C-alpha cells in the first residue's frame, strides 16, 4: 500500500498526474487500478479542474496519500497537467487519463524500459479499448505528411506481438517522461486547452532530438473522450481542427512548410466533405476560423520553438510517414530505436 510522502521522506521515483473534470464515471476505477500497481515507489496527484461532479475526493479514497490539487478553474488538460507537473516530486512524470485503466504492471513495465534504455526520456503505452480489449486504441501517435496526427493502429485488432520501437509522439492518455525534460520544454501548451497538446509536445521532443519509445508490455484500457462527449462531439471536433493546424504552424520546419501546408489543407477539405462528416461542417469551419484567428500567439511560439530545434528538416521528415495508406488506414508506424542525432547540421 502506498503511503503519503512527508517532508522527511525521500521523493518518489515517479509522479502520476491525473486531471479530473466530469470524470465521475471513470476516475474511481482509474485510481483503484493505480492502487493495485506492482511498482509502488510513486505518488499520485489528482488535479481537480473545478469539476462540477466533485469526483476527486471520493476517488482518492482508494489511494491513501493521494494529493488533490484544486485548480480553481477548468484549465483544460494542458493547464491541469502543467499544474500537477510543477507540484510533482518524482524524477519521472506519468500522465494518465481519468478514463484509462492500467494493468497491474503498467508502471513497472515503463520503469523497466527506462532502465533498459537509459538515454530515452519519453515512453508511451500500448492502449486497448476498454469496451473490447482485443481492439487497439493506439500504439503511440503518428504524424502523417499532411500534418494530420493519429493514434497508430486505432480500431485495428490488437496483434499481441507488437515490437518495441520508436514512434513519433507519446499519447497523453498514458505516457511517462522525465519531469525535468518536460518542464525544460515548457510542458504542454496551455493555449491548446485540450486535444493535440500531447502531439505538440511530442513534436517538440522530435525537434529537441528526444525519441519516444513505445513499450507494448505497458498496457492500459482506454475509454476515450469520456469527459468531453465523445470523439465526434462539437467540443472534440472544434478543438481537434483548431489544434491540428496550430501543431503544423508551430512546429513544422520552414523548409517543409511549402510541402506540408498544402497537403494539410487538401486533406482537411477531403475529410471534412466526407458524407459522415458533413453534419459537422459548421463546427469544423468554426474550428478552422479560430485557428486562423489565433495565429499571432502561435507564430510567436513558433519562433521560440524553431530557435531551439536541434535536428534538420530532413530528419523531421524522416520521422513522419509519407505513405497515404498509413493515414487512411491509421496504421501504426514503429521504427527501430535510432541512435542520437544530436549535432546534426
mmCIF file of C-alpha atoms in Angstrom:
data_model
loop_
_atom_site.group_PDB
_atom_site.id
_atom_site.type_symbol
_atom_site.label_atom_id
_atom_site.label_comp_id
_atom_site.label_asym_id
_atom_site.label_seq_id
_atom_site.Cartn_x
_atom_site.Cartn_y
_atom_site.Cartn_z
ATOM 1 C CA UNK A 1 0.000 0.000 0.000
ATOM 2 C CA UNK A 2 1.327 3.431 -0.936
ATOM 3 C CA UNK A 3 1.980 5.764 1.973
ATOM 4 C CA UNK A 4 1.914 9.580 1.999
ATOM 5 C CA UNK A 5 5.200 11.277 1.197
ATOM 6 C CA UNK A 6 6.029 13.651 4.012
ATOM 7 C CA UNK A 7 8.762 16.266 4.204
ATOM 8 C CA UNK A 8 11.076 13.801 5.929
ATOM 9 C CA UNK A 9 10.758 11.162 3.222
ATOM 10 C CA UNK A 10 12.793 10.849 0.058
ATOM 11 C CA UNK A 11 10.985 11.885 -3.127
ATOM 12 C CA UNK A 12 9.279 9.074 -5.013
ATOM 13 C CA UNK A 13 10.794 7.752 -8.204
ATOM 14 C CA UNK A 14 7.715 8.655 -10.169
ATOM 15 C CA UNK A 15 4.735 11.012 -10.022
ATOM 16 C CA UNK A 16 1.429 10.105 -11.688
ATOM 17 C CA UNK A 17 -0.742 13.076 -12.653
ATOM 18 C CA UNK A 18 -4.447 12.735 -13.450
ATOM 19 C CA UNK A 19 -6.596 15.697 -14.467
ATOM 20 C CA UNK A 20 -10.193 15.320 -13.299
ATOM 21 C CA UNK A 21 -13.108 17.069 -14.968
ATOM 22 C CA UNK A 22 -16.535 15.466 -15.401
ATOM 23 C CA UNK A 23 -14.861 12.097 -14.905
ATOM 24 C CA UNK A 24 -17.002 10.769 -12.078
ATOM 25 C CA UNK A 25 -17.990 7.689 -14.073
ATOM 26 C CA UNK A 26 -14.386 6.576 -14.601
ATOM 27 C CA UNK A 27 -11.984 8.196 -12.128
ATOM 28 C CA UNK A 28 -12.671 5.770 -9.269
ATOM 29 C CA UNK A 29 -11.805 2.752 -11.421
ATOM 30 C CA UNK A 30 -8.673 4.510 -12.691
ATOM 31 C CA UNK A 31 -7.418 5.312 -9.171
ATOM 32 C CA UNK A 32 -8.208 1.788 -7.948
ATOM 33 C CA UNK A 33 -6.069 0.383 -10.782
ATOM 34 C CA UNK A 34 -3.191 2.616 -9.693
ATOM 35 C CA UNK A 35 -3.549 1.474 -6.090
ATOM 36 C CA UNK A 36 -3.034 -2.111 -7.314
ATOM 37 C CA UNK A 37 0.228 -1.408 -9.194
ATOM 38 C CA UNK A 38 3.129 -3.791 -8.586
ATOM 39 C CA UNK A 39 5.539 -0.834 -8.710
ATOM 40 C CA UNK A 40 4.936 1.133 -5.525
ATOM 41 C CA UNK A 41 7.517 3.941 -5.468
ATOM 42 C CA UNK A 42 5.236 6.627 -6.850
ATOM 43 C CA UNK A 43 2.953 9.434 -5.745
ATOM 44 C CA UNK A 44 -0.474 10.178 -7.146
ATOM 45 C CA UNK A 45 -1.520 13.754 -7.894
ATOM 46 C CA UNK A 46 -5.119 14.427 -8.920
ATOM 47 C CA UNK A 47 -5.708 17.895 -10.325
ATOM 48 C CA UNK A 48 -9.326 18.911 -9.817
ATOM 49 C CA UNK A 49 -10.133 21.237 -12.717
ATOM 50 C CA UNK A 50 -13.121 22.704 -10.821
ATOM 51 C CA UNK A 51 -15.164 19.702 -11.893
ATOM 52 C CA UNK A 52 -18.884 20.159 -11.190
ATOM 53 C CA UNK A 53 -19.060 16.471 -10.263
ATOM 54 C CA UNK A 54 -16.525 16.938 -7.419
ATOM 55 C CA UNK A 55 -15.263 13.420 -8.060
ATOM 56 C CA UNK A 56 -11.625 13.839 -6.988
ATOM 57 C CA UNK A 57 -12.030 13.411 -3.219
ATOM 58 C CA UNK A 58 -14.236 10.274 -3.340
ATOM 59 C CA UNK A 59 -11.961 8.629 -5.902
ATOM 60 C CA UNK A 60 -8.818 9.443 -3.912
ATOM 61 C CA UNK A 61 -10.049 7.329 -1.010
ATOM 62 C CA UNK A 62 -8.878 4.250 -2.926
ATOM 63 C CA UNK A 63 -5.294 5.565 -2.785
ATOM 64 C CA UNK A 64 -4.105 6.608 0.688
ATOM 65 C CA UNK A 65 -1.728 9.539 0.403
ATOM 66 C CA UNK A 66 -3.056 10.803 -2.913
ATOM 67 C CA UNK A 67 -2.633 14.558 -3.284
ATOM 68 C CA UNK A 68 -5.521 16.610 -4.634
ATOM 69 C CA UNK A 69 -4.689 19.981 -6.164
ATOM 70 C CA UNK A 70 -7.606 22.347 -6.585
ATOM 71 C CA UNK A 71 -7.101 24.236 -9.853
ATOM 72 C CA UNK A 72 -9.856 26.719 -9.026
ATOM 73 C CA UNK A 73 -10.999 26.773 -12.652
ATOM 74 C CA UNK A 74 -11.129 24.495 -15.680
ATOM 75 C CA UNK A 75 -7.584 24.854 -17.014
ATOM 76 C CA UNK A 76 -8.058 22.217 -19.694
ATOM 77 C CA UNK A 77 -5.955 19.080 -19.886
ATOM 78 C CA UNK A 78 -2.816 21.064 -20.720
ATOM 79 C CA UNK A 79 -3.111 23.524 -17.847
ATOM 80 C CA UNK A 80 -4.099 20.825 -15.376
ATOM 81 C CA UNK A 81 -1.143 18.633 -16.296
ATOM 82 C CA UNK A 82 1.272 21.541 -16.014
ATOM 83 C CA UNK A 83 -0.073 22.393 -12.570
ATOM 84 C CA UNK A 84 0.431 18.802 -11.441
ATOM 85 C CA UNK A 85 3.890 18.590 -13.018
ATOM 86 C CA UNK A 86 5.095 21.662 -11.144
ATOM 87 C CA UNK A 87 3.959 20.118 -7.864
ATOM 88 C CA UNK A 88 5.358 16.660 -8.627
ATOM 89 C CA UNK A 89 8.392 15.326 -6.751
ATOM 90 C CA UNK A 90 9.449 12.294 -8.785
ATOM 91 C CA UNK A 91 12.159 12.162 -11.425
ATOM 92 C CA UNK A 92 9.639 10.617 -13.808
ATOM 93 C CA UNK A 93 6.264 12.093 -14.667
ATOM 94 C CA UNK A 94 3.490 9.739 -15.786
ATOM 95 C CA UNK A 95 0.346 11.188 -17.344
ATOM 96 C CA UNK A 96 -2.818 9.113 -17.150
ATOM 97 C CA UNK A 97 -6.293 9.978 -18.362
ATOM 98 C CA UNK A 98 -9.087 9.514 -15.813
ATOM 99 C CA UNK A 99 -10.792 7.127 -18.245
ATOM 100 C CA UNK A 100 -7.687 4.940 -18.637
ATOM 101 C CA UNK A 101 -7.291 1.746 -16.594
ATOM 102 C CA UNK A 102 -3.714 0.458 -16.343
ATOM 103 C CA UNK A 103 -2.724 -3.194 -15.987
ATOM 104 C CA UNK A 104 -1.154 -4.032 -12.627
ATOM 105 C CA UNK A 105 2.376 -3.899 -14.054
ATOM 106 C CA UNK A 106 1.898 -0.764 -16.196
ATOM 107 C CA UNK A 107 4.280 1.400 -14.197
ATOM 108 C CA UNK A 108 6.704 -1.471 -13.632
ATOM 109 C CA UNK A 109 6.986 -2.030 -17.388
ATOM 110 C CA UNK A 110 7.596 1.650 -18.090
ATOM 111 C CA UNK A 111 10.240 1.907 -15.373
ATOM 112 C CA UNK A 112 11.946 -1.271 -16.603
ATOM 113 C CA UNK A 113 12.028 0.150 -20.141
ATOM 114 C CA UNK A 114 13.721 3.300 -18.803
ATOM 115 C CA UNK A 115 16.395 1.106 -17.238
ATOM 116 C CA UNK A 116 16.966 -0.825 -20.477
ATOM 117 C CA UNK A 117 17.204 2.413 -22.461
ATOM 118 C CA UNK A 118 18.894 4.953 -20.184
ATOM 119 C CA UNK A 119 19.238 7.626 -22.896
ATOM 120 C CA UNK A 120 15.497 7.566 -23.689
ATOM 121 C CA UNK A 121 13.463 10.032 -21.639
ATOM 122 C CA UNK A 122 9.972 9.626 -23.163
ATOM 123 C CA UNK A 123 7.825 6.483 -23.224
ATOM 124 C CA UNK A 124 4.324 5.631 -24.380
ATOM 125 C CA UNK A 125 1.987 2.701 -23.754
ATOM 126 C CA UNK A 126 0.004 0.132 -25.688
ATOM 127 C CA UNK A 127 -3.614 1.257 -25.455
ATOM 128 C CA UNK A 128 -6.566 -1.064 -25.982
ATOM 129 C CA UNK A 129 -10.258 -0.303 -25.991
ATOM 130 C CA UNK A 130 -11.840 -0.593 -22.564
ATOM 131 C CA UNK A 131 -15.025 -1.863 -24.218
ATOM 132 C CA UNK A 132 -13.134 -4.521 -26.213
ATOM 133 C CA UNK A 133 -9.505 -5.216 -25.172
ATOM 134 C CA UNK A 134 -8.948 -7.118 -28.413
ATOM 135 C CA UNK A 135 -9.124 -3.818 -30.321
ATOM 136 C CA UNK A 136 -6.377 -1.211 -30.259
ATOM 137 C CA UNK A 137 -6.899 2.317 -29.035
ATOM 138 C CA UNK A 138 -3.378 3.212 -30.106
ATOM 139 C CA UNK A 139 0.312 2.368 -30.308
ATOM 140 C CA UNK A 140 1.770 5.819 -29.888
ATOM 141 C CA UNK A 141 0.960 8.804 -32.092
ATOM 142 C CA UNK A 142 1.884 9.043 -35.771
ATOM 143 C CA UNK A 143 2.485 12.258 -37.739
ATOM 144 C CA UNK A 144 1.414 11.988 -41.366
ATOM 145 C CA UNK A 145 2.775 14.083 -44.253
ATOM 146 C CA UNK A 146 -0.323 16.354 -44.261
ATOM 147 C CA UNK A 147 0.353 17.085 -40.561
ATOM 148 C CA UNK A 148 -2.735 15.167 -39.502
ATOM 149 C CA UNK A 149 -1.733 13.140 -36.431
ATOM 150 C CA UNK A 150 -3.458 9.943 -35.400
ATOM 151 C CA UNK A 151 -3.102 7.140 -32.884
ATOM 152 C CA UNK A 152 -1.310 4.275 -34.561
ATOM 153 C CA UNK A 153 -3.478 1.201 -35.077
ATOM 154 C CA UNK A 154 -6.636 2.893 -33.781
ATOM 155 C CA UNK A 155 -9.630 0.492 -34.049
ATOM 156 C CA UNK A 156 -7.467 -2.288 -35.515
ATOM 157 C CA UNK A 157 -7.281 -5.750 -33.935
ATOM 158 C CA UNK A 158 -4.557 -5.950 -31.307
ATOM 159 C CA UNK A 159 -1.914 -8.254 -32.847
ATOM 160 C CA UNK A 160 -0.474 -9.094 -29.444
ATOM 161 C CA UNK A 161 3.107 -9.216 -30.763
ATOM 162 C CA UNK A 162 3.798 -5.517 -31.260
ATOM 163 C CA UNK A 163 7.518 -4.751 -31.392
ATOM 164 C CA UNK A 164 9.112 -2.274 -29.030
ATOM 165 C CA UNK A 165 10.309 0.713 -31.000
ATOM 166 C CA UNK A 166 10.300 4.414 -31.666
ATOM 167 C CA UNK A 167 7.140 6.358 -32.504
ATOM 168 C CA UNK A 168 6.670 9.988 -33.442
ATOM 169 C CA UNK A 169 4.920 11.091 -30.269
ATOM 170 C CA UNK A 170 3.653 9.748 -26.940
ATOM 171 C CA UNK A 171 -0.091 9.683 -26.353
ATOM 172 C CA UNK A 172 -1.010 11.815 -23.345
ATOM 173 C CA UNK A 173 -3.545 9.254 -22.165
ATOM 174 C CA UNK A 174 -0.753 7.046 -20.783
ATOM 175 C CA UNK A 175 2.826 8.247 -21.099
ATOM 176 C CA UNK A 176 5.968 8.669 -18.989
ATOM 177 C CA UNK A 177 8.553 11.411 -19.458
ATOM 178 C CA UNK A 178 11.420 12.728 -17.418
ATOM 179 C CA UNK A 179 9.958 15.595 -15.410
ATOM 180 C CA UNK A 180 12.999 17.853 -15.880
ATOM 181 C CA UNK A 181 12.782 17.429 -19.661
ATOM 182 C CA UNK A 182 9.027 18.050 -19.609
ATOM 183 C CA UNK A 183 9.486 21.320 -17.730
ATOM 184 C CA UNK A 184 12.507 22.423 -19.787
ATOM 185 C CA UNK A 185 10.408 22.153 -22.962
ATOM 186 C CA UNK A 186 7.679 24.275 -21.384
ATOM 187 C CA UNK A 187 5.297 21.439 -20.549
ATOM 188 C CA UNK A 188 2.051 21.243 -22.503
ATOM 189 C CA UNK A 189 0.986 24.309 -24.475
ATOM 190 C CA UNK A 190 -1.923 25.734 -22.485
ATOM 191 C CA UNK A 191 -3.296 27.649 -25.483
ATOM 192 C CA UNK A 192 -4.376 24.257 -26.880
ATOM 193 C CA UNK A 193 -6.558 23.669 -23.778
ATOM 194 C CA UNK A 194 -7.462 20.123 -24.836
ATOM 195 C CA UNK A 195 -6.709 17.806 -27.802
ATOM 196 C CA UNK A 196 -3.408 17.563 -29.713
ATOM 197 C CA UNK A 197 -1.447 19.128 -26.850
ATOM 198 C CA UNK A 198 0.336 15.793 -26.472
ATOM 199 C CA UNK A 199 1.184 15.709 -30.194
ATOM 200 C CA UNK A 200 2.505 19.256 -29.954
ATOM 201 C CA UNK A 201 4.686 18.177 -27.034
ATOM 202 C CA UNK A 202 5.801 15.066 -28.929
ATOM 203 C CA UNK A 203 6.728 17.197 -31.931
ATOM 204 C CA UNK A 204 8.837 19.390 -29.655
ATOM 205 C CA UNK A 205 10.520 16.239 -28.380
ATOM 206 C CA UNK A 206 11.358 15.375 -32.002
ATOM 207 C CA UNK A 207 12.755 18.856 -32.626
ATOM 208 C CA UNK A 208 14.862 18.523 -29.464
ATOM 209 C CA UNK A 209 16.169 15.117 -30.651
ATOM 210 C CA UNK A 210 14.473 13.258 -27.797
ATOM 211 C CA UNK A 211 12.999 9.942 -29.017
ATOM 212 C CA UNK A 212 9.785 8.386 -27.723
ATOM 213 C CA UNK A 213 9.793 4.625 -27.160
ATOM 214 C CA UNK A 214 6.642 2.528 -27.425
ATOM 215 C CA UNK A 215 6.563 -0.059 -24.609
ATOM 216 C CA UNK A 216 3.984 -2.664 -25.748
ATOM 217 C CA UNK A 217 4.137 -4.509 -22.422
ATOM 218 C CA UNK A 218 2.860 -1.378 -20.635
ATOM 219 C CA UNK A 219 -0.875 -1.736 -21.245
ATOM 220 C CA UNK A 220 -3.853 0.447 -20.430
ATOM 221 C CA UNK A 221 -7.529 0.064 -21.326
ATOM 222 C CA UNK A 222 -8.907 3.396 -22.528
ATOM 223 C CA UNK A 223 -12.457 4.655 -22.795
ATOM 224 C CA UNK A 224 -11.551 7.732 -24.861
ATOM 225 C CA UNK A 225 -13.157 11.222 -24.724
ATOM 226 C CA UNK A 226 -15.279 10.110 -21.777
ATOM 227 C CA UNK A 227 -15.420 13.603 -20.251
ATOM 228 C CA UNK A 228 -15.853 15.583 -23.491
ATOM 229 C CA UNK A 229 -18.860 13.918 -25.090
ATOM 230 C CA UNK A 230 -17.055 11.503 -27.404
ATOM 231 C CA UNK A 231 -14.706 11.925 -30.410
ATOM 232 C CA UNK A 232 -17.461 13.401 -32.621
ATOM 233 C CA UNK A 233 -18.773 15.926 -30.087
ATOM 234 C CA UNK A 234 -18.692 19.597 -31.037
ATOM 235 C CA UNK A 235 -16.076 20.179 -28.335
ATOM 236 C CA UNK A 236 -13.784 17.471 -29.724
ATOM 237 C CA UNK A 237 -14.210 18.476 -33.368
ATOM 238 C CA UNK A 238 -13.671 22.195 -32.720
ATOM 239 C CA UNK A 239 -10.512 21.719 -30.665
ATOM 240 C CA UNK A 240 -9.200 18.964 -32.930
ATOM 241 C CA UNK A 241 -9.491 21.098 -36.083
ATOM 242 C CA UNK A 242 -8.039 24.202 -34.458
ATOM 243 C CA UNK A 243 -5.208 22.483 -32.655
ATOM 244 C CA UNK A 244 -4.049 20.303 -35.554
ATOM 245 C CA UNK A 245 -3.471 23.453 -37.588
ATOM 246 C CA UNK A 246 -1.622 25.062 -34.702
ATOM 247 C CA UNK A 247 0.644 21.998 -34.358
ATOM 248 C CA UNK A 248 1.567 22.370 -38.035
ATOM 249 C CA UNK A 249 2.273 26.108 -37.861
ATOM 250 C CA UNK A 250 4.173 25.984 -34.602
ATOM 251 C CA UNK A 251 6.424 23.002 -35.216
ATOM 252 C CA UNK A 252 6.986 22.353 -38.933
ATOM 253 C CA UNK A 253 10.493 23.401 -40.038
ATOM 254 C CA UNK A 254 10.450 26.192 -42.636
ATOM 255 C CA UNK A 255 11.845 24.001 -45.417
ATOM 256 C CA UNK A 256 8.896 21.613 -45.047
ATOM 257 C CA UNK A 257 6.113 24.209 -44.793
ATOM 258 C CA UNK A 258 5.664 24.723 -48.593
ATOM 259 C CA UNK A 259 5.008 20.999 -48.942
ATOM 260 C CA UNK A 260 3.092 20.179 -45.790
ATOM 261 C CA UNK A 261 0.744 23.178 -45.600
ATOM 262 C CA UNK A 262 -0.951 22.499 -48.999
ATOM 263 C CA UNK A 263 -1.193 18.798 -48.156
ATOM 264 C CA UNK A 264 -2.856 19.668 -44.852
ATOM 265 C CA UNK A 265 -5.420 21.956 -46.451
ATOM 266 C CA UNK A 266 -6.227 19.372 -49.126
ATOM 267 C CA UNK A 267 -6.594 16.552 -46.585
ATOM 268 C CA UNK A 268 -8.672 18.818 -44.346
ATOM 269 C CA UNK A 269 -11.088 19.551 -47.205
ATOM 270 C CA UNK A 270 -11.357 15.898 -48.249
ATOM 271 C CA UNK A 271 -12.012 14.645 -44.712
ATOM 272 C CA UNK A 272 -14.472 17.435 -43.911
ATOM 273 C CA UNK A 273 -16.555 16.712 -47.012
ATOM 274 C CA UNK A 274 -16.936 13.001 -46.383
ATOM 275 C CA UNK A 275 -20.629 12.104 -46.032
ATOM 276 C CA UNK A 276 -20.266 11.060 -42.381
ATOM 277 C CA UNK A 277 -18.585 14.379 -41.523
ATOM 278 C CA UNK A 278 -20.872 16.776 -43.404
ATOM 279 C CA UNK A 279 -23.223 17.227 -40.417
ATOM 280 C CA UNK A 280 -20.197 18.642 -38.582
ATOM 281 C CA UNK A 281 -19.226 21.194 -41.259
ATOM 282 C CA UNK A 282 -20.459 24.107 -39.145
ATOM 283 C CA UNK A 283 -18.305 23.345 -36.123
ATOM 284 C CA UNK A 284 -15.423 22.283 -38.389
ATOM 285 C CA UNK A 285 -15.449 25.695 -40.059
ATOM 286 C CA UNK A 286 -15.634 27.433 -36.665
ATOM 287 C CA UNK A 287 -12.589 25.474 -35.543
ATOM 288 C CA UNK A 288 -10.627 26.467 -38.651
ATOM 289 C CA UNK A 289 -11.562 30.134 -38.276
ATOM 290 C CA UNK A 290 -10.456 30.003 -34.632
ATOM 291 C CA UNK A 291 -7.142 28.510 -35.772
ATOM 292 C CA UNK A 292 -6.575 31.441 -38.135
ATOM 293 C CA UNK A 293 -7.666 33.996 -35.536
ATOM 294 C CA UNK A 294 -5.163 32.627 -33.019
ATOM 295 C CA UNK A 295 -2.162 32.508 -35.349
ATOM 296 C CA UNK A 296 -0.462 35.550 -33.783
ATOM 297 C CA UNK A 297 0.473 33.909 -30.467
ATOM 298 C CA UNK A 298 1.129 30.589 -32.205
ATOM 299 C CA UNK A 299 3.566 32.261 -34.603
ATOM 300 C CA UNK A 300 5.379 33.803 -31.635
ATOM 301 C CA UNK A 301 5.672 30.372 -30.013
ATOM 302 C CA UNK A 302 6.861 29.013 -33.379
ATOM 303 C CA UNK A 303 9.833 31.388 -33.321
ATOM 304 C CA UNK A 304 10.803 30.177 -29.865
ATOM 305 C CA UNK A 305 10.285 26.517 -30.790
ATOM 306 C CA UNK A 306 12.296 26.669 -34.010
ATOM 307 C CA UNK A 307 15.122 28.563 -32.288
ATOM 308 C CA UNK A 308 15.570 25.541 -30.003
ATOM 309 C CA UNK A 309 15.491 22.963 -32.841
ATOM 310 C CA UNK A 310 18.458 20.568 -32.766
ATOM 311 C CA UNK A 311 17.765 18.430 -35.842
ATOM 312 C CA UNK A 312 17.433 19.086 -39.564
ATOM 313 C CA UNK A 313 14.231 19.410 -41.572
ATOM 314 C CA UNK A 314 15.151 16.182 -43.384
ATOM 315 C CA UNK A 315 15.359 14.313 -40.089
ATOM 316 C CA UNK A 316 11.910 15.569 -39.101
ATOM 317 C CA UNK A 317 10.559 14.460 -42.484
ATOM 318 C CA UNK A 318 12.047 11.018 -41.905
ATOM 319 C CA UNK A 319 10.218 10.765 -38.567
ATOM 320 C CA UNK A 320 6.873 11.305 -40.319
ATOM 321 C CA UNK A 321 5.032 8.902 -42.603
ATOM 322 C CA UNK A 322 4.595 9.812 -46.262
ATOM 323 C CA UNK A 323 2.538 6.764 -47.207
ATOM 324 C CA UNK A 324 -1.115 7.825 -47.686
ATOM 325 C CA UNK A 325 -2.214 4.300 -46.792
ATOM 326 C CA UNK A 326 -0.819 4.755 -43.298
ATOM 327 C CA UNK A 327 -3.088 7.737 -42.678
ATOM 328 C CA UNK A 328 -6.179 6.299 -44.369
ATOM 329 C CA UNK A 329 -5.799 3.008 -42.506
ATOM 330 C CA UNK A 330 -4.479 4.562 -39.275
ATOM 331 C CA UNK A 331 -1.625 2.121 -39.411
ATOM 332 C CA UNK A 332 0.920 2.090 -36.622
ATOM 333 C CA UNK A 333 4.386 3.334 -37.577
ATOM 334 C CA UNK A 334 7.010 1.855 -35.258
ATOM 335 C CA UNK A 335 10.675 2.103 -36.152
ATOM 336 C CA UNK A 336 13.822 0.688 -34.545
ATOM 337 C CA UNK A 337 15.176 2.995 -31.878
ATOM 338 C CA UNK A 338 17.609 5.282 -33.665
ATOM 339 C CA UNK A 339 20.974 6.484 -32.430
ATOM 340 C CA UNK A 340 21.148 10.039 -31.214
ATOM 341 C CA UNK A 341 21.023 12.666 -33.951
ATOM 342 C CA UNK A 342 22.432 15.424 -31.790
ATOM 343 C CA UNK A 343 24.992 17.536 -33.522
ATOM 344 C CA UNK A 344 23.402 17.001 -36.946
ATOM 345 C CA UNK A 345 23.598 20.007 -39.270
#
